[in-house]
Structure formats: structure tokens, C-alpha cells
Amino acid sequence: MLNLDINGRRVTVRKGTALLAAIREAGFEVPTLCHHEALEPYGACRLCVVEVREEGRDKTRVVTACNYPAKAGLQVETESEAVVETRREVLDLLLARCPGSPVIRELASSMGLHRSSYPPDQNRDNCILCGLCVRVCEKLGFTAITMAGRGAEREVAAPLKEPPPDCVGCGSCARVCPTGNIPLVDRDAMRRIWDRDFEMVRCTSCGRAYITREYLESRVEASGLPASHFELCDECSRSRTAQTMYRHMVLDDKEASHE
Amino acid sequence: MSKMLMVTPGRCIGCRTCEVACAFRHAEAGVPGRSRVQVRTLAKDVWVPILCLQCDDAACVQACPVSALWRNAETGAIEVQEDRCVRCNVCVVACPFGNMTVESPKKAVIKCDVCGGDPACAQFCPTRALEYLEV
């Protein structure tokens, strides 16, 4: 265990805790866009900046809290002038990059920024290169998409910019994307994502298309669960549960009347 | 001793008070959530309230690729760790009882968490079709 001060409050955390976790545990809020508890910290969005002074040092530093370890004797400020100024600058740049993103606009206006001081980039989509989609895909074991290019050319892409062969169409990337920038369309038992079409499996009871075949097969294998667990959609599984319970209820009644 | 939500379908009158109680208990910013319990009509005057069975060997826990589902040692209920959930929705498909639900694509999956040890459904059920009992 180690002690540190966050906004003047003494906090005790386990060794190895990230500064962001320590700050949130202490009840303070720090905005993030690229952080996810199930994934390794990445430090891409730069919104979680805080000001720290290490023990025995005079100077303070502005660091990203998500990938900075909580250290003993650390003094942390989450709303100091330097922090607010840095965060504002980051949002100013994000706003210039994605002027059409409601999420970015809302965050920016919460800091009093209603338009970017930089010329807005009208030709770009709402990707902020936070890498959440790439990292979640890797975490799930598919690694179908990657970061490609450098500098201003950097983007999230499938290998060779073709429909990704390793994608199973699970759609997790689209759901975790903080700006909702990844299109996912389900229509007529087909799913389209990353310019690839996936056939969807229909529930054996009601016929609703509820999962892509590739995803189903990969999850049966990865989970070690029997394939029969996956053959109904959740609504029909629930109906089956109700029927099973009802059958038992009727049997119980019969047994009771025999006694 | 631990407590469990017990369902006695024969007592259910299909009033769906449990669904409303659940939705309100899981309200966020004044907006009712989606109910974790669902009353199914099976025949005339036959209803069965369906909710998570908190399986010992739970398929949802086994299927989750990011360990976002843990059992709360105090209540014995399996809970979704919202900030760990990556919205892959595999638990929704894997649960053979259909008790994992997608509330909205952007949000973590939802399931019965026995309201942290004070389930609203049992509290409001007028006929004790749902009871929270020592087992």
C-alpha cells in the first residue's frame, strides 16, 4: 500500500495502481475517451492529464493519469491551471479534427470551447485515433484491424485496406468507439462492417438473425461451452426457461395430489 | 446463510409489478432501466417470472473474454462490471436461460444483481411469487 495526495486529500492505494484509478477511487472525475478498464492503458486521447509533483522534487509535471503509476508521496492536482489549459488545448485540437462529433463537441463546450481556434478539418470522419477498436479486437483474439500510416496519415485500417479476413463481425469495435465512427449495418440476416458482409445465424426457434456465423463458431471454441448454449436468441432462451419452469410446476402439482 | 430469489410460478398473477419495480430500481438519472425480470405468459392464467438463476457454473462468466462478470461474495449474485464490459455480447448469446440482456448497444449488458441484496421485485410482488429467502 502507498499514500499519495490527490487535490489535497490523502489517499491510500495498492502498489501498482494506475494514477487514474487512484483518482477515481478518491471520488474525483477526470475525462477520458481512450480508456477502458478491460484494456491496457494507452494514453492516446490525452484528456486524462493531471499535474503531479513527485516526492522530493520542486517541479511539477503534467502527465496522463491512465498510464502513470500511483507513487508514494505523489502530489496530484486534477483541476489546476496547467491541467485545465492542457485539457482545453487537447480538446481544441480534437474539435478541429472532428468538428461534427457530438461527443467531442459536448466535452469541448463543457470547458467553454464552442469552436476550435484551429481551422476545422471538414474532410475527416470522427476517428480520434484512440485505438479502442484496435485494442478491443486484439483483446478478443481477432486482431483484424490495426493502426496504419504515420503522422497526419495515421488511421485505423484493415490490412492492405481490404475487407479484413480475420474479422468475425462481432461488432465490439463499433460499440466501444467513443465517437461512434465505425458503421455497422444489420439487414436481412446480413451484417456489414469494415466493408465486409457476414452471414448471420438465425435463432432456431423464432428465426431472428442474432449473431454472425464466424463469431458464433469462434466463441463456442473459445468458451468451451456446448454449442447448444448458442442456438437460441436470448428471447427464445428465456421462453424455454419459462416453459421448463412451468413443466416442473405442473409435475410438482401432480406429485402433491398423489400424496 | 445466503439468500436467493425464489420463484413460485403458481403464485404469479401476471401483474408485472416486479418488472416495474426492477425498472425503477435500475433507473439512471430519472429514466427507468430495462427490467431484469420478465414475466412470460404460457397459457391462460399461467405466468412465469424469469430472472437470472445466478448459476454456480455460469455460462456467462465462462464465455466472457474480459472477466467483466464476477460473483459478489456478499450477495452471491453475478454482477456485470460495467466499466470492464467491452460490449461483445457473447454472454447474451451464451446464457442458456436467456437472462443476459442488451439494454442499448453502447451500454454494458444487464442482468439481475438482486439489487445488491434487497431485490425490488420480491419487495413489491403482491403474491410472493418472487421471494428473497434464506437457503
Short mmCIF file of C-alpha atoms in Angstrom, two decimals:
data_model
loop_
_atom_site.label_atom_id
_atom_site.label_comp_id
_atom_site.label_asym_id
_atom_site.label_seq_id
_atom_site.Cartn_x
_atom_site.Cartn_y
_atom_site.Cartn_z
CA MET A 1 0.00 0.00 0.00
CA LEU A 2 1.16 3.55 -0.60
CA ASN A 3 -0.08 7.02 0.24
CA LEU A 4 -0.46 9.97 -2.10
CA ASP A 5 -2.27 13.29 -2.07
CA ILE A 6 -4.98 13.96 -4.64
CA ASN A 7 -6.33 17.52 -4.64
CA GLY A 8 -5.06 17.82 -1.08
CA ARG A 9 -6.77 14.63 0.08
CA ARG A 10 -4.66 11.78 1.46
CA VAL A 11 -5.41 8.56 -0.43
CA THR A 12 -4.14 5.02 0.19
CA VAL A 13 -3.96 2.65 -2.78
CA ARG A 14 -2.36 -0.70 -3.59
CA LYS A 15 1.06 -0.67 -5.19
CA GLY A 16 0.71 -0.98 -8.96
CA THR A 17 -2.50 1.05 -9.15
CA ALA A 18 -2.66 3.46 -12.08
CA LEU A 19 -2.99 7.09 -11.14
CA LEU A 20 -6.32 7.36 -12.96
CA ALA A 21 -7.77 4.53 -10.88
CA ALA A 22 -6.48 6.16 -7.69
CA ILE A 23 -8.06 9.48 -8.65
CA ARG A 24 -11.42 7.89 -9.45
CA GLU A 25 -11.30 5.80 -6.27
CA ALA A 26 -10.83 9.03 -4.34
CA GLY A 27 -14.02 10.33 -5.92
CA PHE A 28 -12.58 12.84 -8.38
CA GLU A 29 -13.53 12.96 -12.03
CA VAL A 30 -11.13 13.01 -14.94
CA PRO A 31 -12.46 12.87 -18.51
CA THR A 32 -11.24 10.07 -20.78
CA LEU A 33 -12.05 8.85 -24.26
CA CYS A 34 -9.50 6.11 -24.92
CA HIS A 35 -9.53 4.43 -21.51
CA HIS A 36 -11.18 1.07 -20.90
CA GLU A 37 -10.89 -0.96 -17.71
CA ALA A 38 -10.57 -4.25 -19.58
CA LEU A 39 -7.70 -3.00 -21.75
CA GLU A 40 -4.14 -1.86 -21.17
CA PRO A 41 -3.79 1.92 -20.74
CA TYR A 42 -2.88 3.59 -23.98
CA GLY A 43 -2.55 7.33 -23.31
CA ALA A 44 -3.86 8.34 -26.71
CA CYS A 45 -6.64 10.82 -26.07
CA ARG A 46 -4.57 12.92 -23.62
CA LEU A 47 -7.71 14.07 -21.82
CA CYS A 48 -6.79 12.46 -18.50
CA VAL A 49 -3.89 14.88 -17.97
CA VAL A 50 -3.17 15.80 -14.35
CA GLU A 51 -0.40 17.75 -12.67
CA VAL A 52 1.94 15.76 -10.43
CA ARG A 53 4.80 16.60 -8.11
CA GLU A 54 6.97 13.66 -7.14
CA GLU A 55 8.31 13.36 -3.63
CA GLY A 56 11.49 15.38 -3.12
CA ARG A 57 11.08 17.33 -6.37
CA ASP A 58 10.35 21.03 -6.76
CA LYS A 59 8.96 20.99 -10.25
CA THR A 60 5.57 19.71 -11.24
CA ARG A 61 4.79 17.80 -14.45
CA VAL A 62 1.67 17.33 -16.48
CA VAL A 63 1.19 13.61 -17.17
CA THR A 64 -1.54 11.31 -18.49
CA ALA A 65 -3.11 9.67 -15.43
CA CYS A 66 -4.16 6.46 -17.21
CA ASN A 67 -0.62 5.19 -17.79
CA TYR A 68 1.16 6.86 -14.88
CA PRO A 69 1.66 4.73 -11.79
CA ALA A 70 0.50 5.92 -8.38
CA LYS A 71 3.66 6.58 -6.37
CA ALA A 72 4.22 7.13 -2.67
CA GLY A 73 4.27 10.78 -1.69
CA LEU A 74 2.94 11.95 -5.04
CA GLN A 75 1.02 15.21 -5.01
CA VAL A 76 -1.67 15.30 -7.67
CA GLU A 77 -3.85 18.14 -8.92
CA THR A 78 -6.70 17.26 -11.28
CA GLU A 79 -8.07 20.75 -11.92
CA SER A 80 -5.03 23.04 -11.66
CA GLU A 81 -4.42 25.85 -14.13
CA ALA A 82 -1.86 23.82 -16.07
CA VAL A 83 -4.24 20.85 -16.26
CA VAL A 84 -7.22 22.88 -17.44
CA GLU A 85 -5.08 24.69 -20.00
CA THR A 86 -3.64 21.43 -21.37
CA ARG A 87 -7.01 19.69 -21.46
CA ARG A 88 -8.52 22.67 -23.25
CA GLU A 89 -5.75 22.60 -25.83
CA VAL A 90 -6.28 18.87 -26.40
CA LEU A 91 -10.00 19.45 -26.88
CA ASP A 92 -9.29 22.40 -29.17
CA LEU A 93 -7.28 20.07 -31.40
CA LEU A 94 -9.84 17.26 -31.20
CA LEU A 95 -12.57 19.73 -32.09
CA ALA A 96 -10.61 20.86 -35.15
CA ARG A 97 -10.15 17.25 -36.18
CA CYS A 98 -13.75 16.14 -35.61
CA PRO A 99 -15.94 19.26 -35.72
CA GLY A 100 -19.00 17.12 -36.34
CA SER A 101 -18.68 14.74 -33.41
CA PRO A 102 -21.35 15.34 -30.76
CA VAL A 103 -19.22 13.65 -28.08
CA ILE A 104 -16.24 15.91 -28.76
CA ARG A 105 -18.43 18.99 -29.07
CA GLU A 106 -20.08 18.26 -25.74
CA LEU A 107 -16.74 17.74 -23.97
CA ALA A 108 -15.33 20.89 -25.54
CA SER A 109 -18.30 23.03 -24.63
CA SER A 110 -18.11 21.75 -21.04
CA MET A 111 -14.75 23.53 -20.98
CA GLY A 112 -16.17 26.64 -22.60
CA LEU A 113 -14.91 25.80 -26.09
CA HIS A 114 -17.62 26.22 -28.68
CA ARG A 115 -15.46 26.36 -31.77
CA SER A 116 -11.90 25.37 -32.40
CA SER A 117 -9.21 28.02 -32.71
CA TYR A 118 -7.69 25.85 -35.44
CA PRO A 119 -9.18 25.54 -38.91
CA PRO A 120 -11.69 22.68 -38.75
CA ASP A 121 -10.92 19.59 -40.80
CA GLN A 122 -14.03 19.08 -42.90
CA ASN A 123 -12.76 16.12 -44.85
CA ARG A 124 -12.20 13.75 -41.99
CA ASP A 125 -14.52 11.34 -40.23
CA ASN A 126 -14.92 11.30 -36.44
CA CYS A 127 -11.99 9.00 -35.66
CA ILE A 128 -9.79 10.40 -32.89
CA LEU A 129 -7.20 7.59 -33.22
CA CYS A 130 -7.81 6.46 -29.64
CA GLY A 131 -7.19 2.87 -30.73
CA LEU A 132 -10.03 1.43 -28.62
CA CYS A 133 -11.37 -0.53 -31.60
CA VAL A 134 -7.95 -1.95 -32.44
CA ARG A 135 -7.24 -2.86 -28.83
CA VAL A 136 -10.62 -4.45 -28.15
CA CYS A 137 -10.27 -6.51 -31.33
CA GLU A 138 -6.86 -7.70 -30.18
CA LYS A 139 -8.18 -8.45 -26.68
CA LEU A 140 -10.93 -10.63 -28.12
CA GLY A 141 -8.25 -12.53 -30.02
CA PHE A 142 -9.02 -11.48 -33.59
CA THR A 143 -6.59 -8.61 -34.37
CA ALA A 144 -8.49 -7.95 -37.57
CA ILE A 145 -7.81 -4.21 -37.70
CA THR A 146 -4.68 -2.19 -36.98
CA MET A 147 -3.26 1.30 -36.88
CA ALA A 148 -1.77 2.16 -40.25
CA GLY A 149 0.27 5.06 -41.59
CA ARG A 150 2.20 7.75 -39.75
CA GLY A 151 1.73 11.32 -38.68
CA ALA A 152 -1.19 13.02 -40.37
CA GLU A 153 -1.74 9.87 -42.44
CA ARG A 154 -2.30 7.67 -39.39
CA GLU A 155 -5.60 5.80 -39.44
CA VAL A 156 -7.38 2.68 -38.28
CA ALA A 157 -7.47 0.23 -41.15
CA ALA A 158 -7.69 -3.40 -42.10
CA PRO A 159 -4.56 -4.99 -43.55
CA LEU A 160 -3.94 -3.75 -47.12
CA LYS A 161 -7.13 -1.70 -46.69
CA GLU A 162 -9.16 -4.66 -47.86
CA PRO A 163 -12.10 -6.27 -46.06
CA PRO A 164 -10.33 -7.83 -43.02
CA PRO A 165 -10.05 -11.63 -43.34
CA ASP A 166 -9.67 -12.13 -39.55
CA CYS A 167 -12.79 -10.11 -38.68
CA VAL A 168 -15.69 -12.20 -37.36
CA GLY A 169 -18.20 -9.34 -37.38
CA CYS A 170 -18.73 -9.28 -33.61
CA GLY A 171 -19.22 -5.52 -33.69
CA SER A 172 -17.41 -4.80 -30.43
CA CYS A 173 -15.20 -2.20 -32.16
CA ALA A 174 -18.27 -0.27 -33.28
CA ARG A 175 -19.81 -0.39 -29.81
CA VAL A 176 -16.73 0.75 -27.88
CA CYS A 177 -15.83 3.55 -30.32
CA PRO A 178 -16.28 6.72 -28.24
CA THR A 179 -17.34 8.81 -31.23
CA GLY A 180 -19.49 6.15 -32.92
CA ASN A 181 -17.35 6.30 -36.03
CA ILE A 182 -17.47 2.65 -37.14
CA PRO A 183 -20.51 1.83 -39.27
CA LEU A 184 -22.25 -1.46 -38.54
CA VAL A 185 -25.36 -2.35 -40.50
CA ASP A 186 -27.57 -5.39 -39.86
CA ARG A 187 -30.05 -6.05 -42.65
CA ASP A 188 -31.79 -9.17 -43.93
CA ALA A 189 -29.70 -11.56 -41.81
CA MET A 190 -26.50 -9.97 -43.10
CA ARG A 191 -24.10 -7.77 -41.17
CA ARG A 192 -21.85 -5.26 -42.89
CA ILE A 193 -18.82 -3.93 -41.06
CA TRP A 194 -15.35 -2.92 -42.33
CA ASP A 195 -16.66 -3.31 -45.90
CA ARG A 196 -17.22 -6.97 -45.32
CA ASP A 197 -20.51 -8.85 -45.35
CA PHE A 198 -21.24 -11.53 -42.78
CA GLU A 199 -23.95 -14.11 -42.89
CA MET A 200 -25.90 -14.12 -39.63
CA VAL A 201 -27.21 -17.19 -37.89
CA ARG A 202 -30.93 -17.31 -37.29
CA CYS A 203 -32.43 -18.40 -33.98
CA THR A 204 -33.63 -21.99 -34.45
CA SER A 205 -36.91 -21.06 -32.77
CA CYS A 206 -38.02 -17.59 -33.89
CA GLY A 207 -35.78 -17.11 -36.90
CA ARG A 208 -34.29 -13.81 -35.76
CA ALA A 209 -30.74 -13.25 -37.02
CA TYR A 210 -28.77 -12.69 -33.84
CA ILE A 211 -25.07 -13.43 -34.35
CA THR A 212 -22.63 -13.84 -37.25
CA ARG A 213 -21.64 -17.40 -38.06
CA GLU A 214 -17.91 -16.65 -37.70
CA TYR A 215 -18.41 -15.06 -34.28
CA LEU A 216 -20.60 -17.91 -33.08
CA GLU A 217 -18.05 -20.53 -34.11
CA SER A 218 -15.13 -18.65 -32.58
CA ARG A 219 -16.96 -18.17 -29.26
CA VAL A 220 -18.05 -21.79 -28.98
CA GLU A 221 -14.41 -22.74 -29.39
CA ALA A 222 -13.01 -20.05 -27.09
CA SER A 223 -15.51 -20.53 -24.25
CA GLY A 224 -15.50 -24.32 -24.20
CA LEU A 225 -19.28 -24.21 -23.75
CA PRO A 226 -21.52 -26.65 -25.61
CA ALA A 227 -22.72 -25.34 -28.98
CA SER A 228 -26.31 -25.94 -27.84
CA HIS A 229 -25.93 -22.94 -25.49
CA PHE A 230 -25.70 -20.69 -28.51
CA GLU A 231 -28.51 -21.99 -30.70
CA LEU A 232 -31.33 -19.74 -29.49
CA CYS A 233 -31.57 -15.98 -29.30
CA ASP A 234 -31.89 -14.56 -25.78
CA GLU A 235 -35.64 -14.03 -26.08
CA CYS A 236 -36.26 -17.65 -27.07
CA SER A 237 -33.87 -18.93 -24.39
CA ARG A 238 -35.98 -17.04 -21.89
CA SER A 239 -39.17 -18.59 -23.27
CA ARG A 240 -37.59 -22.03 -22.99
CA THR A 241 -36.69 -21.31 -19.36
CA ALA A 242 -40.29 -20.27 -18.67
CA GLN A 243 -41.61 -23.46 -20.24
CA THR A 244 -39.19 -25.62 -18.25
CA MET A 245 -40.24 -23.93 -15.02
CA TYR A 246 -43.89 -24.37 -15.93
CA ARG A 247 -43.40 -28.08 -16.65
CA HIS A 248 -41.78 -28.54 -13.27
CA MET A 249 -44.59 -26.66 -11.64
CA VAL A 250 -47.17 -28.98 -13.23
CA LEU A 251 -45.14 -32.05 -12.21
CA ASP A 252 -44.84 -30.75 -8.65
CA ASP A 253 -48.62 -30.28 -8.54
CA LYS A 254 -49.22 -33.83 -9.77
CA GLU A 255 -46.85 -35.25 -7.16
CA ALA A 256 -48.56 -33.21 -4.47
CA SER A 257 -52.01 -34.51 -5.49
CA HIS A 258 -50.79 -38.13 -5.43
CA GLU A 259 -49.58 -37.85 -1.87
CA MET B 1 -26.53 -18.41 5.30
CA SER B 2 -27.06 -16.81 1.92
CA LYS B 3 -30.25 -15.59 0.38
CA MET B 4 -31.70 -16.35 -3.02
CA LEU B 5 -34.52 -15.10 -5.15
CA MET B 6 -37.07 -17.91 -5.22
CA VAL B 7 -39.69 -18.10 -7.94
CA THR B 8 -43.00 -19.86 -7.35
CA PRO B 9 -44.74 -19.56 -10.74
CA GLY B 10 -48.04 -20.94 -9.39
CA ARG B 11 -48.48 -17.80 -7.33
CA CYS B 12 -47.80 -15.36 -10.17
CA ILE B 13 -50.88 -13.39 -11.27
CA GLY B 14 -49.14 -11.71 -14.21
CA CYS B 15 -49.43 -8.21 -12.77
CA ARG B 16 -45.86 -7.32 -13.79
CA THR B 17 -45.29 -5.24 -10.70
CA CYS B 18 -41.87 -6.94 -10.49
CA GLU B 19 -40.93 -5.60 -13.92
CA VAL B 20 -41.89 -2.07 -12.97
CA ALA B 21 -40.13 -2.30 -9.60
CA CYS B 22 -36.99 -3.58 -11.30
CA ALA B 23 -37.04 -0.88 -13.98
CA PHE B 24 -37.39 1.84 -11.38
CA ARG B 25 -34.76 0.39 -9.06
CA HIS B 26 -32.34 0.38 -12.00
CA ALA B 27 -33.27 3.88 -13.13
CA GLU B 28 -30.49 6.19 -14.22
CA ALA B 29 -30.91 9.94 -13.97
CA GLY B 30 -34.64 9.52 -13.53
CA VAL B 31 -35.05 7.27 -16.57
CA PRO B 32 -36.27 3.75 -15.75
CA GLY B 33 -33.94 0.99 -16.90
CA ARG B 34 -34.92 -2.11 -18.79
CA SER B 35 -36.33 -4.71 -16.41
CA ARG B 36 -34.03 -7.57 -15.45
CA VAL B 37 -37.06 -9.74 -14.71
CA GLN B 38 -39.60 -10.67 -17.37
CA VAL B 39 -43.00 -12.20 -16.87
CA ARG B 40 -43.87 -14.73 -19.57
CA THR B 41 -47.42 -15.79 -20.30
CA LEU B 42 -47.51 -19.53 -21.01
CA ALA B 43 -51.19 -20.36 -21.09
CA LYS B 44 -54.42 -18.80 -19.95
CA ASP B 45 -53.82 -17.64 -16.38
CA VAL B 46 -50.31 -19.10 -16.31
CA TRP B 47 -47.40 -16.75 -15.89
CA VAL B 48 -43.75 -17.35 -15.08
CA PRO B 49 -41.40 -14.59 -13.93
CA ILE B 50 -37.97 -15.21 -15.44
CA LEU B 51 -34.78 -13.82 -13.98
CA CYS B 52 -31.13 -14.78 -13.59
CA LEU B 53 -30.63 -18.05 -11.74
CA GLN B 54 -27.13 -17.00 -10.54
CA CYS B 55 -25.76 -20.37 -11.73
CA ASP B 56 -22.87 -21.91 -9.79
CA ASP B 57 -21.13 -22.81 -13.03
CA ALA B 58 -22.34 -19.86 -15.04
CA ALA B 59 -22.07 -19.85 -18.84
CA CYS B 60 -21.95 -16.04 -18.94
CA VAL B 61 -18.87 -15.97 -16.69
CA GLN B 62 -17.23 -18.72 -18.69
CA ALA B 63 -17.96 -17.03 -22.02
CA CYS B 64 -16.87 -13.50 -21.04
CA PRO B 65 -13.50 -12.85 -22.72
CA VAL B 66 -12.56 -9.94 -20.44
CA SER B 67 -13.67 -11.19 -17.00
CA ALA B 68 -16.30 -8.48 -16.69
CA LEU B 69 -18.67 -10.79 -14.79
CA TRP B 70 -17.87 -11.60 -11.17
CA ARG B 71 -19.81 -13.07 -8.32
CA ASN B 72 -20.50 -10.67 -5.49
CA ALA B 73 -19.28 -12.62 -2.46
CA GLU B 74 -21.79 -10.92 -0.19
CA THR B 75 -24.98 -11.45 -2.18
CA GLY B 76 -23.89 -14.47 -4.23
CA ALA B 77 -25.19 -12.74 -7.36
CA ILE B 78 -23.15 -12.49 -10.54
CA GLU B 79 -22.65 -8.83 -11.38
CA VAL B 80 -21.62 -7.05 -14.57
CA GLN B 81 -18.59 -4.84 -14.06
CA GLU B 82 -19.84 -2.12 -16.39
CA ASP B 83 -16.50 -0.44 -16.98
CA ARG B 84 -14.87 -3.76 -17.91
CA CYS B 85 -17.59 -4.86 -20.35
CA VAL B 86 -16.46 -4.50 -23.98
CA ARG B 87 -19.98 -4.90 -25.45
CA CYS B 88 -19.07 -8.10 -27.30
CA ASN B 89 -22.44 -9.50 -26.15
CA VAL B 90 -21.21 -13.09 -26.12
CA CYS B 91 -22.78 -13.64 -22.66
CA VAL B 92 -26.17 -12.68 -24.07
CA VAL B 93 -25.95 -15.50 -26.57
CA ALA B 94 -24.18 -17.95 -24.25
CA CYS B 95 -26.66 -17.85 -21.35
CA PRO B 96 -28.86 -20.92 -21.95
CA PHE B 97 -31.62 -19.33 -19.86
CA GLY B 98 -31.73 -16.02 -21.76
CA ASN B 99 -31.10 -13.91 -18.71
CA MET B 100 -28.48 -11.56 -20.08
CA THR B 101 -29.93 -8.54 -21.82
CA VAL B 102 -28.67 -5.78 -24.06
CA GLU B 103 -30.18 -2.53 -22.84
CA SER B 104 -28.60 -0.42 -25.55
CA PRO B 105 -25.76 -1.27 -27.94
CA LYS B 106 -23.48 1.36 -26.41
CA LYS B 107 -24.08 0.27 -22.83
CA ALA B 108 -22.80 -2.70 -20.85
CA VAL B 109 -25.06 -5.75 -20.77
CA ILE B 110 -27.52 -6.00 -17.90
CA LYS B 111 -28.63 -8.82 -15.62
CA CYS B 112 -30.28 -9.37 -12.27
CA ASP B 113 -27.95 -8.28 -9.45
CA VAL B 114 -30.54 -8.95 -6.69
CA CYS B 115 -30.37 -5.16 -6.22
CA GLY B 116 -27.26 -5.60 -4.09
CA GLY B 117 -29.13 -7.72 -1.52
CA ASP B 118 -32.54 -6.05 -1.42
CA PRO B 119 -34.39 -7.08 -4.59
CA ALA B 120 -37.17 -4.68 -5.51
CA CYS B 121 -39.16 -7.36 -7.38
CA ALA B 122 -39.54 -9.53 -4.27
CA GLN B 123 -40.26 -6.49 -2.15
CA PHE B 124 -43.19 -5.43 -4.34
CA CYS B 125 -44.56 -8.80 -5.50
CA PRO B 126 -48.10 -8.88 -4.08
CA THR B 127 -48.45 -12.68 -4.11
CA ARG B 128 -44.95 -13.79 -3.04
CA ALA B 129 -44.37 -15.42 -6.42
CA LEU B 130 -40.96 -13.83 -6.02
CA GLU B 131 -39.35 -14.10 -2.61
CA TYR B 132 -35.89 -13.39 -1.30
CA LEU B 133 -35.28 -16.25 1.11
CA GLU B 134 -32.54 -17.81 3.19
CA VAL B 135 -31.46 -21.05 1.57
#
